[in-house]
Coordinates of C-alpha atoms and ligand atoms in Angstrom, one line a residue:
Chain A
M1 CA 7.6 25.4 8.4
S2 CA 9.6 22.4 9.4
D3 CA 12.8 24.6 10.0
A4 CA 15.8 23.2 7.4
T5 CA 18.3 24.5 9.2
A6 CA 17.4 22.7 12.4
K7 CA 20.2 19.7 13.0
E8 CA 17.3 18.0 15.0
I9 CA 14.7 16.8 14.3
L10 CA 11.6 16.2 16.9
Y11 CA 8.8 12.8 17.0
R12 CA 6.0 12.2 18.2
I13 CA 4.5 9.1 17.2
R14 CA 1.1 7.1 18.5
R15 CA 2.6 3.5 20.5
F16 CA 0.5 0.9 21.5
E17 CA 1.6 -2.1 22.4
P18 CA -1.3 -5.0 22.7
T19 CA 0.3 -6.4 25.8
R20 CA 1.3 -3.6 27.8
D21 CA -1.1 -0.6 27.2
R22 CA -4.7 -0.7 27.5
A23 CA -4.7 2.4 25.2
P24 CA -2.5 4.6 22.8
R25 CA 0.0 6.7 23.8
W26 CA 2.4 9.2 22.2
Q27 CA 6.1 9.2 22.5
A28 CA 8.3 12.0 21.7
F29 CA 12.0 11.3 19.8
T30 CA 14.8 13.4 19.0
I31 CA 17.2 12.7 15.7
P32 CA 19.3 13.7 14.0
R33 CA 18.1 16.0 10.5
V34 CA 19.4 14.8 7.3
P35 CA 18.9 16.3 3.9
G36 CA 16.6 14.9 1.8
M37 CA 15.3 12.5 5.2
T38 CA 11.8 10.6 4.4
V39 CA 9.8 10.7 7.7
L40 CA 10.3 6.8 7.3
D41 CA 14.3 7.1 7.0
G42 CA 13.5 9.2 10.7
L43 CA 11.9 5.7 11.5
W44 CA 14.6 3.8 10.7
T45 CA 16.7 6.2 13.0
I46 CA 14.8 6.2 16.3
K47 CA 14.1 1.9 15.5
Q48 CA 18.5 1.3 15.6
T49 CA 19.1 3.8 17.3
Q50 CA 16.5 4.9 20.6
D51 CA 13.6 2.2 20.7
A52 CA 14.2 -1.4 19.0
S53 CA 10.4 -2.2 19.4
L54 CA 9.0 0.7 17.7
A55 CA 7.3 -1.2 14.8
W56 CA 5.4 0.3 11.3
R57 CA 5.3 -1.9 8.0
S58 CA 7.6 -0.5 5.1
S59 CA 9.1 -2.3 2.4
C60 CA 10.1 -0.6 -1.0
R61 CA 10.6 2.9 -0.1
M62 CA 9.3 4.0 -3.0
G63 CA 6.0 4.3 -3.3
I64 CA 4.8 0.6 -5.0
C65 CA 4.0 -1.4 -2.1
G66 CA 1.6 0.4 -0.4
S67 CA 2.7 -0.1 3.1
C68 CA 3.5 2.8 4.4
G69 CA 0.3 4.3 5.0
M70 CA 0.7 6.1 8.1
L71 CA -1.5 9.4 9.7
I72 CA 2.0 12.2 9.2
N73 CA 0.7 15.4 10.7
G74 CA -3.0 15.0 10.7
R75 CA -2.4 13.6 7.1
A76 CA -3.2 10.3 5.5
R77 CA 0.3 9.6 3.0
L78 CA 3.0 7.4 2.4
A79 CA 5.9 7.8 5.0
C80 CA 8.5 6.7 2.8
N81 CA 7.3 9.5 -0.1
T82 CA 6.8 12.1 2.4
Q83 CA 10.1 14.3 2.7
V84 CA 10.6 15.2 6.1
S85 CA 11.6 19.5 4.5
E86 CA 7.7 18.9 2.8
I87 CA 5.8 18.6 6.5
D88 CA 4.3 22.4 7.4
A89 CA 5.0 21.9 11.0
A90 CA 8.2 22.1 13.8
V91 CA 7.6 18.6 14.3
I92 CA 6.7 15.2 13.0
V93 CA 3.4 14.2 14.1
V94 CA 3.1 10.0 13.5
A95 CA 0.0 7.5 14.2
P96 CA -1.8 4.7 12.4
L97 CA -3.8 5.0 9.7
P98 CA -7.0 6.3 11.2
N99 CA -10.2 4.2 10.2
F100 CA -8.8 0.6 11.2
D101 CA -7.9 -1.3 14.4
I102 CA -4.7 -0.4 15.5
I103 CA -2.6 -3.9 15.9
R104 CA 0.5 -2.2 17.4
D105 CA 2.1 1.1 16.9
L106 CA 1.5 2.5 13.4
V107 CA 1.3 -0.7 12.0
P108 CA -3.1 -0.7 11.4
D109 CA -4.8 -4.3 10.7
L110 CA -6.7 -3.4 7.0
S111 CA -8.3 -7.1 6.8
P112 CA -11.5 -5.1 7.0
M113 CA -10.6 -3.4 3.9
F114 CA -9.2 -6.7 1.7
D115 CA -12.3 -8.2 3.0
A116 CA -14.2 -5.8 1.1
H117 CA -11.8 -5.8 -1.9
A118 CA -12.1 -9.5 -1.7
A119 CA -15.9 -9.4 -2.4
L120 CA -16.1 -7.1 -5.2
M121 CA -14.7 -9.6 -7.5
P122 CA -11.6 -7.3 -8.0
Y123 CA -10.6 -9.8 -10.8
L124 CA -11.0 -10.4 -15.3
I125 CA -14.6 -12.9 -14.9
R126 CA -15.6 -14.8 -17.9
D127 CA -17.0 -17.3 -19.1
D128 CA -14.1 -18.6 -21.3
A129 CA -12.0 -19.7 -18.1
R130 CA -10.5 -22.3 -20.4
E131 CA -8.8 -19.1 -22.7
Q132 CA -8.2 -17.4 -19.4
E133 CA -5.6 -21.4 -18.1
R134 CA -4.3 -21.4 -21.3
P135 CA -4.4 -18.7 -23.8
T136 CA -4.4 -19.1 -27.3
G137 CA -3.8 -15.4 -28.0
E138 CA -4.8 -12.0 -26.2
F139 CA -8.2 -10.0 -26.1
S140 CA -8.0 -7.2 -27.8
Q141 CA -8.1 -4.1 -26.3
S142 CA -7.8 -0.3 -28.0
P143 CA -5.9 2.3 -26.5
Q144 CA -9.2 4.1 -26.0
E145 CA -10.4 0.6 -23.8
L146 CA -7.1 1.1 -22.5
E147 CA -7.8 4.4 -21.1
R148 CA -11.1 4.0 -19.4
Y149 CA -9.6 1.8 -16.7
L150 CA -6.0 2.5 -16.3
Q151 CA -5.6 5.0 -13.9
F152 CA -7.8 3.2 -11.7
S153 CA -5.5 0.5 -12.0
Y154 CA -2.5 2.2 -10.4
C155 CA -3.9 1.6 -6.4
I156 CA -1.3 -0.2 -4.3
K157 CA -3.9 -0.7 -1.6
C158 CA -2.2 1.7 1.0
G159 CA -5.4 2.4 2.9
C160 CA -5.0 6.0 3.1
C161 CA -8.2 7.0 1.3
M162 CA -9.7 5.1 3.7
A163 CA -8.6 6.6 6.5
A164 CA -9.2 10.1 5.0
C165 CA -13.1 8.6 4.3
P166 CA -15.1 10.5 6.4
T167 CA -18.3 8.2 5.5
Y168 CA -15.9 5.0 6.1
A169 CA -15.6 7.2 9.6
T170 CA -18.9 6.4 10.6
D171 CA -19.6 3.9 8.6
P172 CA -18.0 -0.1 9.1
V173 CA -20.7 -0.8 6.1
Y174 CA -19.5 0.6 3.8
S175 CA -17.5 -0.9 1.0
G176 CA -14.7 2.3 0.5
P177 CA -13.3 4.1 -1.8
M178 CA -10.0 1.2 -2.5
P179 CA -12.4 -1.1 -2.9
L180 CA -14.9 0.7 -5.3
A181 CA -12.5 1.8 -6.7
Q182 CA -11.7 -1.4 -8.1
A183 CA -14.7 -2.8 -9.0
Q184 CA -15.1 0.1 -11.3
R185 CA -11.2 -1.0 -12.5
Y186 CA -12.8 -3.8 -13.9
N187 CA -16.2 -3.3 -15.1
A188 CA -14.5 -0.4 -17.4
D189 CA -12.4 -3.3 -18.5
G190 CA -13.7 -4.5 -22.3
R191 CA -11.7 -7.8 -21.4
D192 CA -14.1 -7.9 -18.5
G193 CA -18.0 -9.4 -17.6
G194 CA -18.6 -9.5 -14.4
F195 CA -20.8 -6.5 -13.8
L196 CA -24.0 -8.3 -13.2
R197 CA -22.1 -10.0 -10.3
R198 CA -20.5 -7.2 -9.1
R199 CA -23.6 -5.2 -9.3
A200 CA -25.2 -7.9 -6.7
V201 CA -22.5 -6.1 -3.8
L202 CA -23.0 -2.5 -5.2
G203 CA -26.8 -2.3 -5.1
G204 CA -26.9 -3.3 -1.6
E205 CA -25.7 -1.1 0.8
R206 CA -21.7 -2.0 0.5
G207 CA -21.6 0.3 -2.7
P208 CA -21.2 3.0 -3.4
W209 CA -24.8 5.0 -2.3
R210 CA -22.9 6.1 0.7
C211 CA -20.3 8.7 -0.9
H212 CA -21.3 11.9 -1.2
F213 CA -18.1 13.2 -3.0
A214 CA -16.2 14.7 0.2
G215 CA -13.1 13.7 -2.2
E216 CA -10.9 13.0 -0.1
C217 CA -10.0 9.8 -1.1
S218 CA -9.0 11.6 -3.8
R219 CA -7.2 14.0 -1.6
V220 CA -5.0 11.9 -0.6
C221 CA -4.1 9.2 -2.7
P222 CA -0.6 8.8 -3.4
K223 CA -1.0 7.6 -6.8
G224 CA -3.4 10.6 -8.0
V225 CA -5.6 7.1 -8.3
D226 CA -8.9 9.5 -8.2
P227 CA -11.3 7.0 -6.6
A228 CA -14.0 9.3 -5.9
K229 CA -14.0 9.7 -9.4
A230 CA -14.3 6.2 -9.9
I231 CA -17.2 5.6 -7.8
Q232 CA -18.6 8.6 -9.5
L233 CA -18.8 6.9 -12.9
M234 CA -19.7 3.5 -11.6
K235 CA -23.1 5.5 -9.6
R236 CA -23.9 6.6 -13.3
D237 CA -23.7 3.0 -14.9
L238 CA -25.6 1.4 -12.0
V239 CA -27.7 4.3 -12.7
W240 CA -27.6 3.5 -16.4
D241 CA -28.6 0.0 -15.5
Y242 CA -31.1 0.7 -13.5
I243 CA -33.3 2.0 -16.3
R244 CA -32.3 -0.2 -18.6
L245 CA -29.8 2.0 -21.2
R246 CA -26.5 0.5 -20.3
K247 CA -25.2 -0.8 -23.0
E248 CA -24.1 -4.6 -22.1
Q249 CA -20.2 -4.7 -22.7
C250 CA -19.6 -8.1 -24.3
P251 CA -15.9 -8.8 -23.1
A252 CA -13.5 -8.9 -25.4
A253 CA -12.5 -11.8 -28.3
V254 CA -9.6 -13.4 -28.8
M255 CA -7.9 -11.2 -31.4
S256 CA -6.8 -13.6 -34.4
K257 CA -3.5 -13.8 -35.5
P258 CA -2.2 -13.1 -38.9
K259 CA -2.6 -15.8 -41.3
A260 CA -0.2 -15.1 -43.2
G261 CA 2.7 -13.0 -45.0
T262 CA 5.6 -12.2 -46.1
R263 CA 8.1 -11.1 -43.8
R264 CA 10.3 -7.3 -44.3
P265 CA 13.9 -8.4 -45.5
D266 CA 14.8 -5.3 -42.4
I267 CA 13.1 -7.0 -39.7
P268 CA 15.7 -9.8 -38.5
E269 CA 14.5 -13.4 -37.0
P270 CA 13.2 -13.7 -33.9
P271 CA 16.1 -15.5 -31.5
P272 CA 15.3 -19.1 -30.9
R273 CA 13.3 -20.2 -28.2
T274 CA 14.9 -20.6 -24.9
V275 CA 12.0 -22.3 -23.0
Chain B
M1 CA -5.8 -15.9 7.6
L2 CA -5.3 -14.6 10.9
R3 CA -7.0 -12.3 12.6
V4 CA -6.3 -9.7 15.4
Q5 CA -8.3 -8.4 17.9
G6 CA -6.7 -4.5 17.6
F7 CA -7.9 -1.5 19.3
P8 CA -10.3 0.4 18.1
N9 CA -9.6 3.5 16.0
R10 CA -12.3 4.5 13.8
L11 CA -12.6 8.5 14.0
G12 CA -16.5 8.8 13.9
V13 CA -18.3 12.1 13.6
R14 CA -15.3 13.4 14.3
G15 CA -14.0 12.1 10.6
W16 CA -16.4 14.8 9.4
V17 CA -15.6 17.4 10.9
G18 CA -11.5 17.0 10.2
G19 CA -9.0 18.6 10.5
G20 CA -8.1 22.7 9.4
R21 CA -6.6 21.0 6.3
W22 CA -9.2 19.3 4.4
G23 CA -10.1 20.8 0.8
M24 CA -13.7 22.4 0.1
E25 CA -15.3 20.0 -0.8
R26 CA -15.0 17.7 2.1
Y27 CA -17.1 21.2 3.8
L28 CA -19.9 21.2 2.0
Y29 CA -20.2 17.2 2.7
T30 CA -20.6 18.5 6.6
L31 CA -22.4 21.2 6.3
H32 CA -24.7 19.1 3.4
R33 CA -25.4 17.0 6.1
L34 CA -26.0 19.4 9.1
T35 CA -28.0 21.3 6.8
G36 CA -30.4 18.4 6.4
L37 CA -30.2 16.9 10.0
G38 CA -31.5 20.9 10.2
L39 CA -34.4 20.8 8.0
L40 CA -35.2 17.4 9.4
A41 CA -35.6 18.6 13.1
Y42 CA -37.1 21.9 11.6
F43 CA -39.7 19.3 9.8
L44 CA -41.3 17.4 13.2
L45 CA -41.2 20.7 14.7
H46 CA -43.4 21.7 12.1
I47 CA -45.3 19.0 12.8
V48 CA -45.8 18.9 16.6
V49 CA -46.5 23.0 15.8
T50 CA -49.6 22.0 12.9
A51 CA -51.1 19.2 15.2
S52 CA -52.0 21.7 18.0
R53 CA -54.8 22.6 15.4
A54 CA -56.3 19.2 16.5
L55 CA -56.5 20.5 19.6
G56 CA -58.7 23.6 19.3
E57 CA -58.8 27.0 17.9
G58 CA -57.4 28.4 21.5
A59 CA -54.1 25.7 21.4
W60 CA -54.0 26.9 17.7
A61 CA -53.5 30.7 18.3
R62 CA -51.2 29.8 21.5
A63 CA -49.6 27.8 18.9
M64 CA -48.5 30.4 16.8
D65 CA -48.3 33.2 18.9
T66 CA -45.4 30.8 20.5
V67 CA -42.8 30.8 17.4
S68 CA -44.4 34.4 16.1
G69 CA -41.9 36.2 18.4
G70 CA -38.4 37.2 16.9
V71 CA -35.6 34.0 17.8
F72 CA -38.1 32.1 15.7
K73 CA -38.3 35.2 12.9
V74 CA -34.1 34.6 13.0
G75 CA -35.0 30.8 13.6
E76 CA -38.0 30.5 10.1
Y77 CA -34.5 32.7 7.9
L78 CA -31.7 30.3 9.4
V79 CA -34.0 27.3 8.0
F80 CA -34.6 29.1 4.6
A81 CA -30.9 29.6 4.4
A82 CA -30.1 25.3 5.3
F83 CA -32.9 25.0 2.5
A84 CA -31.2 27.6 0.2
F85 CA -27.7 25.5 0.6
H86 CA -28.5 21.8 0.8
A87 CA -31.5 22.8 -2.4
A88 CA -28.6 24.6 -4.3
N89 CA -25.6 21.8 -3.4
G90 CA -28.1 18.6 -4.2
I91 CA -28.2 19.8 -7.8
R92 CA -24.5 19.7 -8.1
L93 CA -24.3 16.3 -5.9
V94 CA -27.2 14.7 -8.4
L95 CA -25.6 16.1 -11.2
V96 CA -21.1 14.9 -10.0
E97 CA -22.9 11.1 -8.8
L98 CA -24.6 10.5 -11.9
G99 CA -21.1 11.0 -14.0
F100 CA -21.5 14.5 -14.9
G101 CA -18.5 17.6 -14.9
V102 CA -15.3 15.0 -12.6
G103 CA -14.0 14.2 -16.1
R104 CA -12.7 10.9 -18.1
P105 CA -10.8 8.7 -16.3
I106 CA -7.2 10.2 -17.2
E107 CA -3.3 9.5 -16.7
P108 CA -2.0 10.6 -13.7
V109 CA 1.0 13.0 -13.6
Y110 CA 2.3 14.6 -11.2
P111 CA 1.1 17.1 -9.6
Y112 CA -1.9 15.0 -9.9
K113 CA -5.6 16.5 -11.6
T114 CA -8.2 14.9 -9.9
S115 CA -11.9 14.9 -10.4
L116 CA -12.5 17.7 -7.3
D117 CA -10.4 20.0 -9.3
A118 CA -12.5 18.9 -12.7
Q119 CA -15.9 19.6 -10.5
R120 CA -14.5 22.9 -8.3
S121 CA -16.9 25.6 -11.1
L122 CA -20.2 23.2 -10.2
A123 CA -18.9 23.7 -7.0
I124 CA -18.4 27.7 -6.7
G125 CA -21.6 27.9 -8.7
A126 CA -23.2 26.1 -6.1
L127 CA -22.5 27.9 -3.6
A128 CA -23.0 31.1 -5.6
A129 CA -26.9 30.0 -6.4
G130 CA -27.4 29.1 -3.0
A131 CA -25.7 32.2 -1.3
A132 CA -28.0 34.2 -4.2
L133 CA -31.1 32.5 -2.8
A134 CA -30.2 32.9 0.6
I135 CA -29.6 36.9 -0.2
L136 CA -33.3 36.6 -2.0
G137 CA -35.1 35.5 0.9
A138 CA -32.8 37.5 3.7
V139 CA -34.9 40.7 2.7
E140 CA -38.4 38.7 1.7
L141 CA -38.4 37.6 5.7
L142 CA -36.1 39.9 7.7
V143 CA -37.0 43.2 5.8
L144 CA -39.6 43.1 3.5
R145 CA -42.3 41.6 5.8
Ligands
SF4_1 S1 -6.7 4.9 -4.0 FE1 -4.8 5.4 -3.6 S2 -5.4 5.8 -1.3 FE2 -6.7 4.5 -2.0 S3 -5.6 2.6 -1.7 FE3 -5.4 2.8 -3.9 S4 -3.5 3.9 -4.0 FE4 -4.0 4.1 -1.7
SF4_2 S1 -15.5 10.4 -2.1 FE1 -17.1 8.8 -1.3 S2 -15.3 7.3 -1.2 FE2 -14.2 9.4 -1.2 S3 -13.9 9.6 0.8 FE3 -15.4 11.2 -0.6 S4 -17.0 10.3 0.2 FE4 -15.4 8.9 0.8
FES3 S1 7.6 1.2 1.7 FE1 6.5 1.0 0.0 S2 5.2 2.2 -0.3 FE2 6.7 2.9 1.2

């Protein structure tokens, strides 16, 4: 366990400057230890006080934007969401997320992940484009229908799951846990009718069949998205579809508005429209 | 989109092994692959040995002589143990990959419970079944024979 009473903390950081280095190298920094500091806070301290050239991505500092995924003491996690005190080691070892090329220092090239994500059409696919452009009402959805995909919609696209997946480590063709979980997020959405279009990708070599439930994606996911679960449920849907047992989902219709009614006297009128 | 040529950082087979902090299912995943490759190697050897019969009775007898030593007996048992694990874990994987035992999507509340926790008893059951089969095989192949 890192010593919580120590005044200083040692960071070992994997550096790579493409115009100068032929391969990544390690560099050590000792910085003051402050109560409540996150691994990201430590990186900022190093940048501000010791080496302004240190590069990484971060933005929100609160586990929302998904920018700061890194390999911290051997585990893919968010730097802003990881307290120095919770790391079970005397040294904080920070490296870029593996399974992605390194652009510089701690900045991975996530574009293969986003390409795979885009190829799986992560949006509602419906025939009524006009209704989607100019909505006349809401698509109906019960709380039970919402639950079928809500967990998967919490993904912040940080890439930690991709860095932890042993299949993605050896197989660049595999789409990986994030894109697949997002495909399932839309396949399971009652307002979507795009299963057959996504199936064209999912049924092939980029689909979920190379996953064998090592489960690392779910173990490291900082948002509890459980991509391994999404992928296994997706496989079930694909098998059911193959043996013609899958019930075709008709995209949910626009809910009709209540036609007539009398306003209860205890409900005030809405304020006048401003736009 | 801007494309840059970065430094390759894919883990490759090192990604199968991982560090010492991975969970049980990660080790089962790796063991499943290793036992699968072991069984494949055995099948190839098996084909080579049985093919010797086509070269005459003498060649067959020599081949059988070569593979009946003590080392091969233990090797044969290891193949059986690999089969026992691969079969039991394979049944778990078939069930899990058909969406059984992984639970339904839930609202993620920290500390997160995942599909790994949901299917853990299935994983332990598969390991126990594989171990029981391997012990029976040890009694039959190494003690009774
Ligand atoms: S599933 Fe989890 S680990 Fe993977 S990109 Fe989304 S939030 Fe990150
Ligand atoms: S469950 Fe599948 S996607 Fe997740 S880490 Fe394992 S192999 Fe990769
Ligand atoms: S800085 Fe936004 S998730 Fe860490």
